[in-house]
């Protein structure tokens, strides 16, 4: 007998809001969101972030793929149906929008910053299920933007110093846990990570000659280059002033040196 999702009540929506509000980090918020949706819709759920000028990025799902890869959806052939659904949600209208293709459903909520949060379901969501999914997606989107605001540099849009300190602490504790597991005979280990500091040459001269407004434009331009250059799983931070920090995930020192030298040459060839 086919299972049916129960009807949604106001108390249940409040309960969902309470459970999401208890999440203190973006990864925990994303994971909890898809878990709650799977409980309601009785199917696999995937959560995407979509900056309109880039491919959608898988950030959380209920079948483990988001933890195995941080690549944009366009590089994963198995999500071709997801792409077809997502690209039909391109009118940037306010509120939650729905699309259906075959036995899949997708819903999206867009923001004025040309950013959308999208859910894809491996089943057709019933009218009753749409109510709770729409409410949960709207709550998630609002909480995500509030958390992101506290971790984002207002000028460049990159992660800020606070986000950097939190990520370094998480990587450090992950490395300690990995070392303890190896001592106990567990061969599994944390991913390697390579840190790089980037400093813009002659930036003070730019500010002195042209003014801070032009200096800010240079920072934004370089930040855009860094965002496009590095992989989705890498993290780029504005450390302060004209200094940036990059954390290359699953990269050793030799690989990191090659990557950073390639970046240096690419930036040097650009004309401002």
PDB file of C-alpha atoms in Angstrom:
ATOM      1  CA  UNK A   1       0.000   0.000   0.000  1.00  0.00           C
ATOM      2  CA  UNK A   2       1.382   3.400  -1.000  1.00  0.00           C
ATOM      3  CA  UNK A   3       2.354   5.679   1.868  1.00  0.00           C
ATOM      4  CA  UNK A   4       0.768   9.104   2.086  1.00  0.00           C
ATOM      5  CA  UNK A   5       2.275  12.120   3.764  1.00  0.00           C
ATOM      6  CA  UNK A   6       0.105  13.418   6.642  1.00  0.00           C
ATOM      7  CA  UNK A   7      -1.608  16.777   6.455  1.00  0.00           C
ATOM      8  CA  UNK A   8       0.300  19.761   7.748  1.00  0.00           C
ATOM      9  CA  UNK A   9      -0.865  21.697  10.794  1.00  0.00           C
ATOM     10  CA  UNK A  10       0.137  25.110  12.125  1.00  0.00           C
ATOM     11  CA  UNK A  11       1.718  23.462  15.172  1.00  0.00           C
ATOM     12  CA  UNK A  12       3.828  21.278  12.924  1.00  0.00           C
ATOM     13  CA  UNK A  13       5.101  24.290  10.955  1.00  0.00           C
ATOM     14  CA  UNK A  14       6.056  25.926  14.265  1.00  0.00           C
ATOM     15  CA  UNK A  15       7.811  22.717  15.275  1.00  0.00           C
ATOM     16  CA  UNK A  16       9.790  22.714  12.023  1.00  0.00           C
ATOM     17  CA  UNK A  17      10.776  26.332  12.619  1.00  0.00           C
ATOM     18  CA  UNK A  18      11.973  25.462  16.130  1.00  0.00           C
ATOM     19  CA  UNK A  19      14.100  22.587  14.836  1.00  0.00           C
ATOM     20  CA  UNK A  20      15.721  24.731  12.147  1.00  0.00           C
ATOM     21  CA  UNK A  21      16.337  27.568  14.604  1.00  0.00           C
ATOM     22  CA  UNK A  22      18.319  25.193  16.822  1.00  0.00           C
ATOM     23  CA  UNK A  23      20.990  24.849  14.094  1.00  0.00           C
ATOM     24  CA  UNK A  24      24.023  27.049  14.746  1.00  0.00           C
ATOM     25  CA  UNK A  25      26.019  26.456  11.538  1.00  0.00           C
ATOM     26  CA  UNK A  26      25.198  26.457   7.826  1.00  0.00           C
ATOM     27  CA  UNK A  27      26.088  22.759   7.291  1.00  0.00           C
ATOM     28  CA  UNK A  28      23.883  21.684  10.211  1.00  0.00           C
ATOM     29  CA  UNK A  29      21.040  23.897   8.930  1.00  0.00           C
ATOM     30  CA  UNK A  30      21.302  22.420   5.433  1.00  0.00           C
ATOM     31  CA  UNK A  31      21.447  18.836   6.694  1.00  0.00           C
ATOM     32  CA  UNK A  32      18.504  19.283   9.048  1.00  0.00           C
ATOM     33  CA  UNK A  33      16.411  20.898   6.334  1.00  0.00           C
ATOM     34  CA  UNK A  34      16.656  17.919   3.957  1.00  0.00           C
ATOM     35  CA  UNK A  35      16.147  15.452   6.808  1.00  0.00           C
ATOM     36  CA  UNK A  36      12.883  17.134   7.804  1.00  0.00           C
ATOM     37  CA  UNK A  37      11.706  17.215   4.199  1.00  0.00           C
ATOM     38  CA  UNK A  38      12.470  13.525   3.706  1.00  0.00           C
ATOM     39  CA  UNK A  39      10.412  12.706   6.792  1.00  0.00           C
ATOM     40  CA  UNK A  40       7.501  14.657   5.346  1.00  0.00           C
ATOM     41  CA  UNK A  41       7.679  13.663   1.662  1.00  0.00           C
ATOM     42  CA  UNK A  42       8.942  10.086   2.107  1.00  0.00           C
ATOM     43  CA  UNK A  43      11.507  10.422  -0.702  1.00  0.00           C
ATOM     44  CA  UNK A  44      15.082  11.539  -1.352  1.00  0.00           C
ATOM     45  CA  UNK A  45      15.598  15.306  -1.268  1.00  0.00           C
ATOM     46  CA  UNK A  46      18.458  17.433  -2.608  1.00  0.00           C
ATOM     47  CA  UNK A  47      19.175  21.042  -1.680  1.00  0.00           C
ATOM     48  CA  UNK A  48      20.911  23.353  -4.156  1.00  0.00           C
ATOM     49  CA  UNK A  49      22.252  26.881  -4.015  1.00  0.00           C
ATOM     50  CA  UNK A  50      22.152  28.732  -7.315  1.00  0.00           C
ATOM     51  CA  UNK A  51      23.928  31.999  -8.056  1.00  0.00           C
ATOM     52  CA  UNK A  52      22.313  32.953 -11.360  1.00  0.00           C
ATOM     53  CA  UNK A  53      25.668  33.476 -13.111  1.00  0.00           C
ATOM     54  CA  UNK A  54      27.005  30.036 -12.117  1.00  0.00           C
ATOM     55  CA  UNK A  55      25.937  26.395 -12.158  1.00  0.00           C
ATOM     56  CA  UNK A  56      23.716  25.201  -9.304  1.00  0.00           C
ATOM     57  CA  UNK A  57      25.719  23.679  -6.445  1.00  0.00           C
ATOM     58  CA  UNK A  58      24.583  20.642  -4.459  1.00  0.00           C
ATOM     59  CA  UNK A  59      24.985  21.523  -0.761  1.00  0.00           C
ATOM     60  CA  UNK A  60      22.937  18.862   1.070  1.00  0.00           C
ATOM     61  CA  UNK A  61      20.958  15.732   0.266  1.00  0.00           C
ATOM     62  CA  UNK A  62      19.516  12.637   1.880  1.00  0.00           C
ATOM     63  CA  UNK A  63      21.489  10.065  -0.111  1.00  0.00           C
ATOM     64  CA  UNK A  64      25.012  11.225   0.759  1.00  0.00           C
ATOM     65  CA  UNK A  65      26.179  12.700  -2.541  1.00  0.00           C
ATOM     66  CA  UNK A  66      26.721  16.193  -1.154  1.00  0.00           C
ATOM     67  CA  UNK A  67      29.296  14.782   1.276  1.00  0.00           C
ATOM     68  CA  UNK A  68      31.131  12.927  -1.502  1.00  0.00           C
ATOM     69  CA  UNK A  69      31.479  15.861  -3.883  1.00  0.00           C
ATOM     70  CA  UNK A  70      31.232  19.620  -3.796  1.00  0.00           C
ATOM     71  CA  UNK A  71      31.239  19.990  -7.571  1.00  0.00           C
ATOM     72  CA  UNK A  72      28.544  22.073  -9.277  1.00  0.00           C
ATOM     73  CA  UNK A  73      25.562  20.119 -10.531  1.00  0.00           C
ATOM     74  CA  UNK A  74      26.555  20.667 -14.168  1.00  0.00           C
ATOM     75  CA  UNK A  75      29.507  18.304 -13.767  1.00  0.00           C
ATOM     76  CA  UNK A  76      27.356  15.439 -12.460  1.00  0.00           C
ATOM     77  CA  UNK A  77      25.519  13.679 -15.343  1.00  0.00           C
ATOM     78  CA  UNK A  78      23.136  11.827 -13.032  1.00  0.00           C
ATOM     79  CA  UNK A  79      21.486  15.130 -12.129  1.00  0.00           C
ATOM     80  CA  UNK A  80      20.519  16.055 -15.690  1.00  0.00           C
ATOM     81  CA  UNK A  81      16.831  15.927 -14.779  1.00  0.00           C
ATOM     82  CA  UNK A  82      17.534  18.232 -11.851  1.00  0.00           C
ATOM     83  CA  UNK A  83      19.153  20.727 -14.216  1.00  0.00           C
ATOM     84  CA  UNK A  84      16.136  20.644 -16.491  1.00  0.00           C
ATOM     85  CA  UNK A  85      13.865  21.362 -13.547  1.00  0.00           C
ATOM     86  CA  UNK A  86      16.070  24.076 -12.090  1.00  0.00           C
ATOM     87  CA  UNK A  87      16.599  25.947 -15.341  1.00  0.00           C
ATOM     88  CA  UNK A  88      12.853  26.288 -15.731  1.00  0.00           C
ATOM     89  CA  UNK A  89      12.811  28.229 -12.451  1.00  0.00           C
ATOM     90  CA  UNK A  90      14.460  31.283 -13.952  1.00  0.00           C
ATOM     91  CA  UNK A  91      11.946  34.104 -13.729  1.00  0.00           C
ATOM     92  CA  UNK A  92      13.286  35.248 -10.312  1.00  0.00           C
ATOM     93  CA  UNK A  93       9.773  35.928  -9.002  1.00  0.00           C
ATOM     94  CA  UNK A  94       9.215  36.445  -5.293  1.00  0.00           C
ATOM     95  CA  UNK A  95       7.875  33.600  -3.202  1.00  0.00           C
ATOM     96  CA  UNK A  96       8.183  29.857  -3.693  1.00  0.00           C
ATOM     97  CA  UNK A  97       7.796  28.491  -7.228  1.00  0.00           C
ATOM     98  CA  UNK A  98       7.143  24.878  -8.230  1.00  0.00           C
ATOM     99  CA  UNK A  99       7.944  22.797 -11.302  1.00  0.00           C
ATOM    100  CA  UNK A 100       7.214  19.134 -12.095  1.00  0.00           C
ATOM    101  CA  UNK A 101       8.879  16.820 -14.630  1.00  0.00           C
ATOM    102  CA  UNK A 102       7.996  13.152 -14.822  1.00  0.00           C
ATOM    103  CA  UNK A 103       8.066  11.757 -11.299  1.00  0.00           C
ATOM    104  CA  UNK A 104      10.139  14.601  -9.846  1.00  0.00           C
ATOM    105  CA  UNK A 105       9.254  17.926  -8.316  1.00  0.00           C
ATOM    106  CA  UNK A 106      11.331  21.027  -7.638  1.00  0.00           C
ATOM    107  CA  UNK A 107      10.660  24.236  -5.770  1.00  0.00           C
ATOM    108  CA  UNK A 108      12.723  27.412  -5.501  1.00  0.00           C
ATOM    109  CA  UNK A 109      12.764  30.692  -3.632  1.00  0.00           C
ATOM    110  CA  UNK A 110      14.772  33.538  -5.179  1.00  0.00           C
ATOM    111  CA  UNK A 111      16.295  36.647  -3.653  1.00  0.00           C
ATOM    112  CA  UNK A 112      17.069  40.103  -4.993  1.00  0.00           C
ATOM    113  CA  UNK A 113      20.761  39.219  -5.063  1.00  0.00           C
ATOM    114  CA  UNK A 114      20.131  36.833  -8.003  1.00  0.00           C
ATOM    115  CA  UNK A 115      20.528  33.876  -5.662  1.00  0.00           C
ATOM    116  CA  UNK A 116      18.059  31.010  -5.385  1.00  0.00           C
ATOM    117  CA  UNK A 117      17.615  28.159  -2.950  1.00  0.00           C
ATOM    118  CA  UNK A 118      16.195  25.076  -4.693  1.00  0.00           C
ATOM    119  CA  UNK A 119      14.848  21.726  -3.515  1.00  0.00           C
ATOM    120  CA  UNK A 120      14.534  18.710  -5.827  1.00  0.00           C
ATOM    121  CA  UNK A 121      12.405  15.714  -4.792  1.00  0.00           C
ATOM    122  CA  UNK A 122      12.641  12.188  -6.220  1.00  0.00           C
ATOM    123  CA  UNK A 123       8.841  12.027  -6.282  1.00  0.00           C
ATOM    124  CA  UNK A 124       5.885  14.169  -7.203  1.00  0.00           C
ATOM    125  CA  UNK A 125       5.005  16.256  -4.165  1.00  0.00           C
ATOM    126  CA  UNK A 126       1.331  16.212  -3.312  1.00  0.00           C
ATOM    127  CA  UNK A 127      -0.641  19.451  -2.829  1.00  0.00           C
ATOM    128  CA  UNK A 128      -0.645  18.812   0.923  1.00  0.00           C
ATOM    129  CA  UNK A 129       3.108  18.301   0.923  1.00  0.00           C
ATOM    130  CA  UNK A 130       3.701  21.529  -0.985  1.00  0.00           C
ATOM    131  CA  UNK A 131       2.454  23.572   1.935  1.00  0.00           C
ATOM    132  CA  UNK A 132       5.030  22.339   4.407  1.00  0.00           C
ATOM    133  CA  UNK A 133       7.812  22.240   1.785  1.00  0.00           C
ATOM    134  CA  UNK A 134       7.172  25.837   0.780  1.00  0.00           C
ATOM    135  CA  UNK A 135       7.094  26.964   4.408  1.00  0.00           C
ATOM    136  CA  UNK A 136      10.262  25.059   5.253  1.00  0.00           C
ATOM    137  CA  UNK A 137      12.122  26.352   2.196  1.00  0.00           C
ATOM    138  CA  UNK A 138      11.188  29.946   3.015  1.00  0.00           C
ATOM    139  CA  UNK A 139      12.337  29.502   6.613  1.00  0.00           C
ATOM    140  CA  UNK A 140      15.589  27.909   5.488  1.00  0.00           C
ATOM    141  CA  UNK A 141      16.259  30.672   2.963  1.00  0.00           C
ATOM    142  CA  UNK A 142      15.761  33.402   5.565  1.00  0.00           C
ATOM    143  CA  UNK A 143      17.965  31.651   8.136  1.00  0.00           C
ATOM    144  CA  UNK A 144      20.633  30.949   5.524  1.00  0.00           C
ATOM    145  CA  UNK A 145      20.864  34.615   4.547  1.00  0.00           C
ATOM    146  CA  UNK A 146      21.031  35.684   8.208  1.00  0.00           C
ATOM    147  CA  UNK A 147      23.864  33.237   8.903  1.00  0.00           C
ATOM    148  CA  UNK A 148      25.640  34.120   5.672  1.00  0.00           C
ATOM    149  CA  UNK A 149      25.406  37.843   6.461  1.00  0.00           C
ATOM    150  CA  UNK A 150      27.407  37.273   9.629  1.00  0.00           C
ATOM    151  CA  UNK A 151      30.079  35.297   7.726  1.00  0.00           C
ATOM    152  CA  UNK A 152      30.368  37.384   4.556  1.00  0.00           C
ATOM    153  CA  UNK A 153      32.521  40.396   3.806  1.00  0.00           C
ATOM    154  CA  UNK A 154      30.183  43.227   2.819  1.00  0.00           C
ATOM    155  CA  UNK A 155      32.452  44.645   0.102  1.00  0.00           C
ATOM    156  CA  UNK A 156      33.687  41.571  -1.759  1.00  0.00           C
ATOM    157  CA  UNK A 157      31.038  38.998  -0.918  1.00  0.00           C
ATOM    158  CA  UNK A 158      33.746  36.548   0.143  1.00  0.00           C
ATOM    159  CA  UNK A 159      33.800  34.779   3.491  1.00  0.00           C
ATOM    160  CA  UNK A 160      35.070  37.052   6.256  1.00  0.00           C
ATOM    161  CA  UNK A 161      37.583  36.708   9.097  1.00  0.00           C
ATOM    162  CA  UNK A 162      34.980  35.273  11.485  1.00  0.00           C
ATOM    163  CA  UNK A 163      34.136  32.514   9.009  1.00  0.00           C
ATOM    164  CA  UNK A 164      37.850  31.845   8.523  1.00  0.00           C
ATOM    165  CA  UNK A 165      38.470  31.413  12.244  1.00  0.00           C
ATOM    166  CA  UNK A 166      35.491  29.047  12.567  1.00  0.00           C
ATOM    167  CA  UNK A 167      36.606  26.950   9.592  1.00  0.00           C
ATOM    168  CA  UNK A 168      40.208  26.720  10.811  1.00  0.00           C
ATOM    169  CA  UNK A 169      38.958  25.565  14.220  1.00  0.00           C
ATOM    170  CA  UNK A 170      36.780  22.915  12.552  1.00  0.00           C
ATOM    171  CA  UNK A 171      39.670  21.680  10.399  1.00  0.00           C
ATOM    172  CA  UNK A 172      41.966  21.561  13.427  1.00  0.00           C
ATOM    173  CA  UNK A 173      39.525  19.499  15.480  1.00  0.00           C
ATOM    174  CA  UNK A 174      38.912  17.248  12.476  1.00  0.00           C
ATOM    175  CA  UNK A 175      42.651  16.654  12.142  1.00  0.00           C
ATOM    176  CA  UNK A 176      42.934  15.802  15.847  1.00  0.00           C
ATOM    177  CA  UNK A 177      40.060  13.340  15.548  1.00  0.00           C
ATOM    178  CA  UNK A 178      41.685  11.765  12.504  1.00  0.00           C
ATOM    179  CA  UNK A 179      44.990  11.337  14.357  1.00  0.00           C
ATOM    180  CA  UNK A 180      43.229   9.716  17.310  1.00  0.00           C
ATOM    181  CA  UNK A 181      41.397   7.325  14.985  1.00  0.00           C
ATOM    182  CA  UNK A 182      44.671   6.274  13.338  1.00  0.00           C
ATOM    183  CA  UNK A 183      46.188   5.584  16.762  1.00  0.00           C
ATOM    184  CA  UNK A 184      43.276   3.289  17.538  1.00  0.00           C
ATOM    185  CA  UNK A 185      43.760   1.370  14.285  1.00  0.00           C
ATOM    186  CA  UNK A 186      41.173   3.183  12.155  1.00  0.00           C
ATOM    187  CA  UNK A 187      42.797   3.949   8.786  1.00  0.00           C
ATOM    188  CA  UNK A 188      40.221   6.590   7.817  1.00  0.00           C
ATOM    189  CA  UNK A 189      41.565  10.116   7.958  1.00  0.00           C
ATOM    190  CA  UNK A 190      40.555  13.696   7.391  1.00  0.00           C
ATOM    191  CA  UNK A 191      41.112  15.306   4.002  1.00  0.00           C
ATOM    192  CA  UNK A 192      44.346  17.182   3.409  1.00  0.00           C
ATOM    193  CA  UNK A 193      44.057  20.955   3.213  1.00  0.00           C
ATOM    194  CA  UNK A 194      46.489  23.587   1.973  1.00  0.00           C
ATOM    195  CA  UNK A 195      46.409  27.207   3.169  1.00  0.00           C
ATOM    196  CA  UNK A 196      47.542  30.137   1.015  1.00  0.00           C
ATOM    197  CA  UNK A 197      47.747  33.869   1.745  1.00  0.00           C
ATOM    198  CA  UNK A 198      47.225  36.300  -1.136  1.00  0.00           C
ATOM    199  CA  UNK A 199      48.323  39.936  -1.014  1.00  0.00           C
ATOM    200  CA  UNK A 200      47.669  42.519  -3.762  1.00  0.00           C
ATOM    201  CA  UNK A 201      50.925  44.174  -4.852  1.00  0.00           C
ATOM    202  CA  UNK A 202      51.147  47.983  -4.782  1.00  0.00           C
ATOM    203  CA  UNK A 203      47.657  48.339  -3.333  1.00  0.00           C
ATOM    204  CA  UNK A 204      48.650  51.282  -1.122  1.00  0.00           C
ATOM    205  CA  UNK A 205      49.925  53.110  -4.202  1.00  0.00           C
ATOM    206  CA  UNK A 206      46.526  52.625  -5.865  1.00  0.00           C
ATOM    207  CA  UNK A 207      44.739  54.119  -2.858  1.00  0.00           C
ATOM    208  CA  UNK A 208      47.188  57.018  -2.593  1.00  0.00           C
ATOM    209  CA  UNK A 209      47.010  57.927  -6.265  1.00  0.00           C
ATOM    210  CA  UNK A 210      43.410  57.192  -7.205  1.00  0.00           C
ATOM    211  CA  UNK A 211      41.567  57.168  -3.883  1.00  0.00           C
ATOM    212  CA  UNK A 212      39.880  54.509  -1.775  1.00  0.00           C
ATOM    213  CA  UNK A 213      36.900  54.223  -4.112  1.00  0.00           C
ATOM    214  CA  UNK A 214      39.176  52.898  -6.854  1.00  0.00           C
ATOM    215  CA  UNK A 215      40.916  50.722  -4.265  1.00  0.00           C
ATOM    216  CA  UNK A 216      37.581  49.154  -3.365  1.00  0.00           C
ATOM    217  CA  UNK A 217      36.908  48.449  -7.049  1.00  0.00           C
ATOM    218  CA  UNK A 218      40.238  46.634  -7.271  1.00  0.00           C
ATOM    219  CA  UNK A 219      39.338  44.517  -4.226  1.00  0.00           C
ATOM    220  CA  UNK A 220      35.974  43.587  -5.748  1.00  0.00           C
ATOM    221  CA  UNK A 221      37.617  42.758  -9.092  1.00  0.00           C
ATOM    222  CA  UNK A 222      40.258  40.538  -7.506  1.00  0.00           C
ATOM    223  CA  UNK A 223      37.639  38.844  -5.300  1.00  0.00           C
ATOM    224  CA  UNK A 224      35.609  38.024  -8.405  1.00  0.00           C
ATOM    225  CA  UNK A 225      38.697  36.518 -10.047  1.00  0.00           C
ATOM    226  CA  UNK A 226      39.427  34.400  -6.981  1.00  0.00           C
ATOM    227  CA  UNK A 227      35.843  33.164  -6.810  1.00  0.00           C
ATOM    228  CA  UNK A 228      35.933  32.078 -10.446  1.00  0.00           C
ATOM    229  CA  UNK A 229      39.423  30.556 -10.267  1.00  0.00           C
ATOM    230  CA  UNK A 230      39.059  28.150  -7.348  1.00  0.00           C
ATOM    231  CA  UNK A 231      36.949  25.019  -7.138  1.00  0.00           C
ATOM    232  CA  UNK A 232      33.554  24.915  -5.460  1.00  0.00           C
ATOM    233  CA  UNK A 233      34.953  22.937  -2.498  1.00  0.00           C
ATOM    234  CA  UNK A 234      37.777  25.430  -1.873  1.00  0.00           C
ATOM    235  CA  UNK A 235      37.139  28.367   0.449  1.00  0.00           C
ATOM    236  CA  UNK A 236      38.204  31.954  -0.213  1.00  0.00           C
ATOM    237  CA  UNK A 237      38.244  34.507   2.602  1.00  0.00           C
ATOM    238  CA  UNK A 238      38.968  38.205   2.810  1.00  0.00           C
ATOM    239  CA  UNK A 239      41.391  38.281   5.715  1.00  0.00           C
ATOM    240  CA  UNK A 240      41.607  42.050   5.952  1.00  0.00           C
ATOM    241  CA  UNK A 241      42.603  45.026   3.809  1.00  0.00           C
ATOM    242  CA  UNK A 242      44.108  43.707   0.573  1.00  0.00           C
ATOM    243  CA  UNK A 243      44.885  40.273   2.050  1.00  0.00           C
ATOM    244  CA  UNK A 244      42.958  37.102   1.209  1.00  0.00           C
ATOM    245  CA  UNK A 245      43.257  33.530   2.442  1.00  0.00           C
ATOM    246  CA  UNK A 246      42.419  30.411   0.448  1.00  0.00           C
ATOM    247  CA  UNK A 247      41.906  26.928   1.877  1.00  0.00           C
ATOM    248  CA  UNK A 248      42.449  24.290  -0.809  1.00  0.00           C
ATOM    249  CA  UNK A 249      40.600  21.118   0.159  1.00  0.00           C
ATOM    250  CA  UNK A 250      42.175  17.723  -0.652  1.00  0.00           C
ATOM    251  CA  UNK A 251      45.420  19.380  -1.722  1.00  0.00           C
ATOM    252  CA  UNK A 252      48.973  18.829  -0.494  1.00  0.00           C
ATOM    253  CA  UNK A 253      51.697  21.476  -0.432  1.00  0.00           C
ATOM    254  CA  UNK A 254      53.095  20.576  -3.856  1.00  0.00           C
ATOM    255  CA  UNK A 255      49.680  20.808  -5.484  1.00  0.00           C
ATOM    256  CA  UNK A 256      48.959  24.026  -3.624  1.00  0.00           C
ATOM    257  CA  UNK A 257      52.146  25.671  -4.930  1.00  0.00           C
ATOM    258  CA  UNK A 258      51.248  24.783  -8.528  1.00  0.00           C
ATOM    259  CA  UNK A 259      47.738  26.151  -8.147  1.00  0.00           C
ATOM    260  CA  UNK A 260      48.872  29.419  -6.576  1.00  0.00           C
ATOM    261  CA  UNK A 261      51.564  29.991  -9.197  1.00  0.00           C
ATOM    262  CA  UNK A 262      48.962  29.504 -11.914  1.00  0.00           C
ATOM    263  CA  UNK A 263      46.746  32.047 -10.155  1.00  0.00           C
ATOM    264  CA  UNK A 264      49.628  34.533  -9.841  1.00  0.00           C
ATOM    265  CA  UNK A 265      50.333  34.373 -13.574  1.00  0.00           C
ATOM    266  CA  UNK A 266      46.663  34.725 -14.455  1.00  0.00           C
ATOM    267  CA  UNK A 267      46.278  37.831 -12.277  1.00  0.00           C
ATOM    268  CA  UNK A 268      49.518  39.356 -13.611  1.00  0.00           C
ATOM    269  CA  UNK A 269      48.211  39.065 -17.183  1.00  0.00           C
ATOM    270  CA  UNK A 270      45.037  40.988 -16.388  1.00  0.00           C
ATOM    271  CA  UNK A 271      44.786  44.696 -17.106  1.00  0.00           C
ATOM    272  CA  UNK A 272      42.772  46.819 -14.662  1.00  0.00           C
TER     273      UNK A 272
END
